[in-house]
Short mmCIF file of C-alpha atoms in Angstrom, two decimals:
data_model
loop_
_atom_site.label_atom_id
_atom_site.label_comp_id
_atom_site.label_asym_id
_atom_site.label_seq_id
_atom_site.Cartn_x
_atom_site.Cartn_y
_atom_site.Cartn_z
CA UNK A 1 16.57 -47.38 207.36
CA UNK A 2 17.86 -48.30 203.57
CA UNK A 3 21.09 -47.94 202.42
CA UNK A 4 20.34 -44.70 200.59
CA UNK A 5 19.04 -43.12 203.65
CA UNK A 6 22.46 -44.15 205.38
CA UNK A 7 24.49 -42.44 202.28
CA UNK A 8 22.04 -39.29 202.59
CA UNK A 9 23.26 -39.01 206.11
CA UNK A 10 26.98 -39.63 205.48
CA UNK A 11 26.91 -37.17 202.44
CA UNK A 12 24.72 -34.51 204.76
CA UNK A 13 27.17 -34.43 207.15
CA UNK A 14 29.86 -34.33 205.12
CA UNK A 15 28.06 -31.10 202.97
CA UNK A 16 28.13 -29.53 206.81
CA UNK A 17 31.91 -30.22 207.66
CA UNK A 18 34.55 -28.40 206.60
CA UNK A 19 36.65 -31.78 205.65
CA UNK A 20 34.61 -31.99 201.68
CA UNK A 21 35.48 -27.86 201.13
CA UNK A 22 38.74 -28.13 201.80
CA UNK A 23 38.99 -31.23 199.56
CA UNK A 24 37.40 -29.26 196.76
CA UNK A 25 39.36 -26.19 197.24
CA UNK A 26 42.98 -28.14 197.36
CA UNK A 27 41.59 -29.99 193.82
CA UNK A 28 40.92 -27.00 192.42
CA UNK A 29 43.93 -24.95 193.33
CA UNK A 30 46.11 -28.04 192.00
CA UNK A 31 44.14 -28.68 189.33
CA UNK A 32 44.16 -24.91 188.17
CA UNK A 33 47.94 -24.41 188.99
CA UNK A 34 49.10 -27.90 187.25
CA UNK A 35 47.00 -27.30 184.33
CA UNK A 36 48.38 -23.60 183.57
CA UNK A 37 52.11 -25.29 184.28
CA UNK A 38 51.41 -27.82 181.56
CA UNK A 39 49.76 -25.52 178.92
CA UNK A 40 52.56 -22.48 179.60
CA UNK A 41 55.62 -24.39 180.17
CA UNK A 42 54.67 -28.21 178.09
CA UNK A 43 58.62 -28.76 177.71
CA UNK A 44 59.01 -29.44 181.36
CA UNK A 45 55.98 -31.94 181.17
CA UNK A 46 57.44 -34.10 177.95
CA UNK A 47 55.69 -31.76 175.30
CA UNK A 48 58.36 -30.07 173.32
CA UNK A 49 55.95 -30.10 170.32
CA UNK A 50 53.73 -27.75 171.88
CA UNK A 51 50.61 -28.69 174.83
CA UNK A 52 47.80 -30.58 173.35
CA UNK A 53 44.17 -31.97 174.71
CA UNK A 54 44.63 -35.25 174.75
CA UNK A 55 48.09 -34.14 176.37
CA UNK A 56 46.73 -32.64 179.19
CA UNK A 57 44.64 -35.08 179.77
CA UNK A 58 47.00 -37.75 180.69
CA UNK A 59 48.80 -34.83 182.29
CA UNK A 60 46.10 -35.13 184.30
CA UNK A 61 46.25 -38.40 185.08
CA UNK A 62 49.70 -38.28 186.62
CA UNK A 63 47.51 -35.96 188.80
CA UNK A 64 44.24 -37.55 189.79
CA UNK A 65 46.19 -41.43 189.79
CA UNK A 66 48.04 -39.72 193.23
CA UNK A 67 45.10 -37.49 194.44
CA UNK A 68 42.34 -40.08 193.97
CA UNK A 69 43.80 -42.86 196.75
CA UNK A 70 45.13 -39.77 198.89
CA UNK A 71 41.92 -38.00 199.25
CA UNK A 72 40.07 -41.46 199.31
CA UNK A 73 41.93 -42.41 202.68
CA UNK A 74 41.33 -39.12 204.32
CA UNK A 75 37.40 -39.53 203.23
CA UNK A 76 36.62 -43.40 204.15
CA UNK A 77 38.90 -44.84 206.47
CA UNK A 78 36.56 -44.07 209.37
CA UNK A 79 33.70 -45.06 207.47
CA UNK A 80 33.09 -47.95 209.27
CA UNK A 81 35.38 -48.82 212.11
CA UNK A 82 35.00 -45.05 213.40
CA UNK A 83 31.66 -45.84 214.00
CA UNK A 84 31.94 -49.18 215.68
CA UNK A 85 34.94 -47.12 217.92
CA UNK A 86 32.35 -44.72 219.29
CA UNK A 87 29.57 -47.49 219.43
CA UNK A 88 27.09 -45.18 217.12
CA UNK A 89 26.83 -48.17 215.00
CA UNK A 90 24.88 -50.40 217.69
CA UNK A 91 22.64 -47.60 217.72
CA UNK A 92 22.28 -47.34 213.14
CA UNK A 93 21.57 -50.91 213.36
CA UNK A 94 18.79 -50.92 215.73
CA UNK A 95 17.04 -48.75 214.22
CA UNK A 96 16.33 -51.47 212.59
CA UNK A 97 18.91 -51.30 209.46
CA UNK A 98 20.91 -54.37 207.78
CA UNK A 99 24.34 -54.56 207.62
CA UNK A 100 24.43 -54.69 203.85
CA UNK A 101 22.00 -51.35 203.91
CA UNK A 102 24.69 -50.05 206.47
CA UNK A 103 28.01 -51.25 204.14
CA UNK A 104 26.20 -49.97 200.82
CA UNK A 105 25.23 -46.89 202.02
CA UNK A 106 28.48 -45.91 203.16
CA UNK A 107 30.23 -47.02 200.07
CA UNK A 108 27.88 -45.08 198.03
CA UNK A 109 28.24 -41.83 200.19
CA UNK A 110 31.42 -41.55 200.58
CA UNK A 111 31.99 -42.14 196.73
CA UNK A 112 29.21 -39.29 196.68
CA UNK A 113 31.74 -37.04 198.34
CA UNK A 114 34.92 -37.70 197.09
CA UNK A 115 33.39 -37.73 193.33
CA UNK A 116 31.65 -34.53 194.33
CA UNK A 117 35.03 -32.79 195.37
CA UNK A 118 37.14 -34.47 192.48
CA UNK A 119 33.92 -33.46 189.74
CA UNK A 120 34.55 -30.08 190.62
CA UNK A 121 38.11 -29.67 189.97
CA UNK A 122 38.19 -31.77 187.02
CA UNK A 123 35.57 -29.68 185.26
CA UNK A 124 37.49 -26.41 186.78
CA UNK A 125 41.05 -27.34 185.56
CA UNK A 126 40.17 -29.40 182.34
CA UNK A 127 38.11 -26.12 181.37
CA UNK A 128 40.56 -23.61 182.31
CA UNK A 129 43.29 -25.91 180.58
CA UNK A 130 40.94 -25.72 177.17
CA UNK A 131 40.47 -22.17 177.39
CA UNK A 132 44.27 -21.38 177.38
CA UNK A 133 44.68 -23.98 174.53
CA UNK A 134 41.79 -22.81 172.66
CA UNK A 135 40.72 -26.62 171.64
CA UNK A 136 37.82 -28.59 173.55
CA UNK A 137 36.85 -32.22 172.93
CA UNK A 138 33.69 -32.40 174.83
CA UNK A 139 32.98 -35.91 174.18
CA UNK A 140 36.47 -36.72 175.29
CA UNK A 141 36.24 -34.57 178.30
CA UNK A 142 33.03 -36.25 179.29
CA UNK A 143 33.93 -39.32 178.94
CA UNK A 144 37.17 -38.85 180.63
CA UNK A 145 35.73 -37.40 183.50
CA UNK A 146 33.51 -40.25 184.20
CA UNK A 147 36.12 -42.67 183.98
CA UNK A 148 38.07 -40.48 186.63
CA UNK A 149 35.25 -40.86 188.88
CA UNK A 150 34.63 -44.38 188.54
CA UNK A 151 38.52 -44.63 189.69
CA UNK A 152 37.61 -42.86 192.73
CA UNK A 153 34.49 -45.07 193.28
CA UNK A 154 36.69 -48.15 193.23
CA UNK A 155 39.30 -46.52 195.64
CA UNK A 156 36.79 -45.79 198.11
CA UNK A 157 34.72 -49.01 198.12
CA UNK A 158 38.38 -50.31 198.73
CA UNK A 159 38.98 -47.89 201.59
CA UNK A 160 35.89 -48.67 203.35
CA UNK A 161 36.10 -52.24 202.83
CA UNK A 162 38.79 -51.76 204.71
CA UNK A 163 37.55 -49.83 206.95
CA UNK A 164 34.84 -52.28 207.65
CA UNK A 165 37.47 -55.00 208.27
CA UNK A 166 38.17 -53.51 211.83
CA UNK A 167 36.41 -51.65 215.10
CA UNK A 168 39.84 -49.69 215.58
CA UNK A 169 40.43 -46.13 213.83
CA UNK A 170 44.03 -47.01 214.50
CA UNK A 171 44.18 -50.39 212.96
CA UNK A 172 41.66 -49.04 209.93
CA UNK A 173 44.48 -46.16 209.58
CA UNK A 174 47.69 -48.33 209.24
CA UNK A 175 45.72 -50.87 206.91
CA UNK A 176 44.74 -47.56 204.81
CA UNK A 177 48.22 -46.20 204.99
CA UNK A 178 49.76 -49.50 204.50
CA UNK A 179 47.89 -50.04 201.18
CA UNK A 180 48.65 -47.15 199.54
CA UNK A 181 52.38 -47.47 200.38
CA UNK A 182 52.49 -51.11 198.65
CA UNK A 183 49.94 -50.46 195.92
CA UNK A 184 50.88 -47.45 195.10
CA UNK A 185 54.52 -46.04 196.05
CA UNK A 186 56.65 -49.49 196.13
CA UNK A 187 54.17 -51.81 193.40
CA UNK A 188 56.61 -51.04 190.31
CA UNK A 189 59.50 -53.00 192.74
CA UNK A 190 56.80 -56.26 193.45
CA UNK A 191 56.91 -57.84 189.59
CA UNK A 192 60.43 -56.94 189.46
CA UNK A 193 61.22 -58.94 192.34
CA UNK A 194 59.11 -61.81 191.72
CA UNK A 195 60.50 -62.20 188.61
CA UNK A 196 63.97 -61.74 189.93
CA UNK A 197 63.05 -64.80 192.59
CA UNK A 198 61.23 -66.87 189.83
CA UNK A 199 64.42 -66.68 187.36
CA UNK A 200 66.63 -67.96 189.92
CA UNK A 201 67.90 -64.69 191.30
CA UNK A 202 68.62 -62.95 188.09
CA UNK A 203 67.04 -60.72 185.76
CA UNK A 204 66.33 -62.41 181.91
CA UNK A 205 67.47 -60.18 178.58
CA UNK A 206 63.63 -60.40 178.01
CA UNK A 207 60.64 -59.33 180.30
CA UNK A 208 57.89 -62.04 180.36
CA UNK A 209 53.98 -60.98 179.40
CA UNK A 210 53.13 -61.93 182.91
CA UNK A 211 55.05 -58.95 184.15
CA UNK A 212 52.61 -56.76 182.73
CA UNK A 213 49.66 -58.38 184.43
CA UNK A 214 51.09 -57.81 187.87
CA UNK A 215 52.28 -54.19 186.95
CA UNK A 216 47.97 -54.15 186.47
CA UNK A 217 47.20 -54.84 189.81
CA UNK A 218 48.16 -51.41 191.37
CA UNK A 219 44.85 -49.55 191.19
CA UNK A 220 46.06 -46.03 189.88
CA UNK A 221 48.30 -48.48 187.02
CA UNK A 222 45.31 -50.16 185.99
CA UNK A 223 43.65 -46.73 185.81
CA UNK A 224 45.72 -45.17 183.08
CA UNK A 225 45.65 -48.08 181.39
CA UNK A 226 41.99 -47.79 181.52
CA UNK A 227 42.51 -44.54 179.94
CA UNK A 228 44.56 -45.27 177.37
CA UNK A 229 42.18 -48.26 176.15
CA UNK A 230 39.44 -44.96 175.90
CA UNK A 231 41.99 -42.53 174.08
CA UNK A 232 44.03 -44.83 172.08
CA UNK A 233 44.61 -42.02 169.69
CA UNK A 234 45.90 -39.35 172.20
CA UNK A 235 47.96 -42.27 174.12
CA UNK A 236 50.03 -42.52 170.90
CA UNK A 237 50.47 -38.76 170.74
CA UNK A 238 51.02 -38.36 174.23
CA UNK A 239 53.44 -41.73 174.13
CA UNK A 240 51.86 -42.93 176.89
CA UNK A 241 52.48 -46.50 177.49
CA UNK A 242 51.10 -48.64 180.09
CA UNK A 243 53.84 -50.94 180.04
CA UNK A 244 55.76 -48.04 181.09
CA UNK A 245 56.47 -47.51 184.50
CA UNK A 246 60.02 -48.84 185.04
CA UNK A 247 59.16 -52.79 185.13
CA UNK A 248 60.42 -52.93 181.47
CA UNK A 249 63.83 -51.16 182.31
CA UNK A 250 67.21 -51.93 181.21
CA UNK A 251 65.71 -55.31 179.10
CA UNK A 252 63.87 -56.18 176.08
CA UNK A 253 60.31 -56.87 176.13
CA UNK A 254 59.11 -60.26 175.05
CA UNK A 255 57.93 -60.24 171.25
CA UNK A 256 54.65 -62.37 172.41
CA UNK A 257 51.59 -60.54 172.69
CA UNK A 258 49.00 -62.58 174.70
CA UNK A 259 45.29 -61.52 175.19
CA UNK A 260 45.99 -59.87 178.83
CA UNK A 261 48.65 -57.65 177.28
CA UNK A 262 46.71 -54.89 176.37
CA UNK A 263 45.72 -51.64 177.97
CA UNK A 264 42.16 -52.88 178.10
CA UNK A 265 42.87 -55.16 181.09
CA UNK A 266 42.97 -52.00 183.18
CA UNK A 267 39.49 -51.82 183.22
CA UNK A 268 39.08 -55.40 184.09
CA UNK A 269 41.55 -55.04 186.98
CA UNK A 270 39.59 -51.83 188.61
CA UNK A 271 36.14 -54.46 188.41
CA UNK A 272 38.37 -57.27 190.13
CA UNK A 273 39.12 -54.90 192.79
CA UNK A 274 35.33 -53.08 193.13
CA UNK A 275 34.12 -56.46 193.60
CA UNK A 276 36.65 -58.05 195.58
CA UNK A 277 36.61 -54.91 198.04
CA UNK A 278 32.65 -55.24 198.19
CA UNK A 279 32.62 -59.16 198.89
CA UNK A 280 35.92 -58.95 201.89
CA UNK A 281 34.53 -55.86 203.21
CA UNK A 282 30.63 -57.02 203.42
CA UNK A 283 31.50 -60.37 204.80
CA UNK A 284 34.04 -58.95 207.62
CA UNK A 285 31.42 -56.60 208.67
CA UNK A 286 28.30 -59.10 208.69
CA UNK A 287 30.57 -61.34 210.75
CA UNK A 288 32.06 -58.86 213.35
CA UNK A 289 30.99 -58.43 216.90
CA UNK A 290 29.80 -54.73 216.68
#
């Protein structure tokens, strides 16, 4: 069995559960409901001017950057480990199939299914969101869309690498959980506080440039910075900053402007982690005792 014969399967049987259409149906409702807040009501969202495209779509990112790792987690932390739990991977790997066909083929489907789910209700809201502006920028759309789903193909090679780090659904749920909650809810704090520790206990009048790097490594940060490197134009309008965030709070940032300050290491960051996730989670699965 190949690896695209194992990510058939996965996505088969994730077609036939109900899991996939309720993930579709919750993006859409969200992505309908947010969209029409943001177009209807834009001073609430930072818009006084009036709701734009290139507005809503990093409106959209605030939306996707939290959806993307939650919906990942629910998809792919079984992946692997719920299979070695129930012992229905000695049984995929005799048939005969590799443990690299196995890994890839589980990466690939459940990116398959969570790109499915979050295609949909990008396509839905985005297009309901242009019809009530009256404005469409296809190429920007498309291109925006892709780059959304590339996100969630990161997050859920990281999720079931993982996953494949572990033969316990328990253990492969608190290393899930436990992810998200320092990447993602508590990361802002991390530079703060290494730079507090580095400086002696004390915060300088001016933020170093490596602050900004380690802001980066949170996936969802690095994602609208990958965003704003494709739409520098409606970043400006938008005043979205990637440097935002809260890390530059309450202190001037440093006048230097080094090569890794720039919105365009986002997209470097999300390949570190794709490959990094690939390489930890290949090698802990090759070497486990299934």
């Amino acid at each position: 069995m190949t690896w695209h014969v194992v990510a058939k399967k996965d996505f088969r049987d994730a077609v036939q559960s109900r899991a996939l259409w309720a993930l579709v149906s919750i993006f859409v409702l969200l992505s309908v409901v947010s969209t029409y807040a943001y177009v209807e009501v834009p001073e609430m969202f930072g818009e006084p001017g009036g709701a734009t495209f290139g507005g809503l779509l990093f409106f959209t990112v605030g939306l996707t950057g939290l959806f993307v790792p939650l919906a990942a987690i629910v998809v792919c932390y079984k992946s692997l480990a719920g299979e070695r739990e129930l012992g229905s991977i000695k049984l995929l790997l005799s048939l005969p199939t590799t443990r690299g066909n196995v890994f890839v083929g589980k990466v690939i489907g459940r990116a398959a299914v969570l790109t499915f789910g979050l295609g949909v209700g990008l396509v839905v809201g985005l297009g309901f969101g242009s019809a009530l502006l009256g404005t469409v920028d296809v190429g920007a759309l498309v291109i925006f869309v892709l780059a959304t789903l590339a996100f969630a193909g990161v997050y859920t090679t990281i999720m079931v690498g993982l996953s494949a780090t572990t033969g316990s659904t328990t253990r492969a749920t608190t290393l899930a959980l436990g992810f998200f909650v320092v990447f993602e809810l508590f990361w802002d704090v991390v530079p703060m506080g290494i730079l507090y520790v580095v400086e002696g206990f004390s915060l300088p009048t001016q933020i170093p440039d490596w602050v900004f790097l380690v802001t980066q490594v949170s996936p969802s940060t690095a994602y609208f910075s990958a965003i704003v490197s494709l739409f520098p134009g409606f970043a400006e309008a938008a005043n979205a900053d990637p440097a935002g965030g809260g890390a530059g709070a309450g202190a001037d940032v440093a006048p230097a402007d080094p090569f890794y300050v720039t919105p365009e290491v986002g997209i470097v960051m999300l390949g570190l982690w794709l490959v990094l996730s690939l390489a930890v989670g290949y090698l802990r699965f090759d070497a486990a005792d299934v």
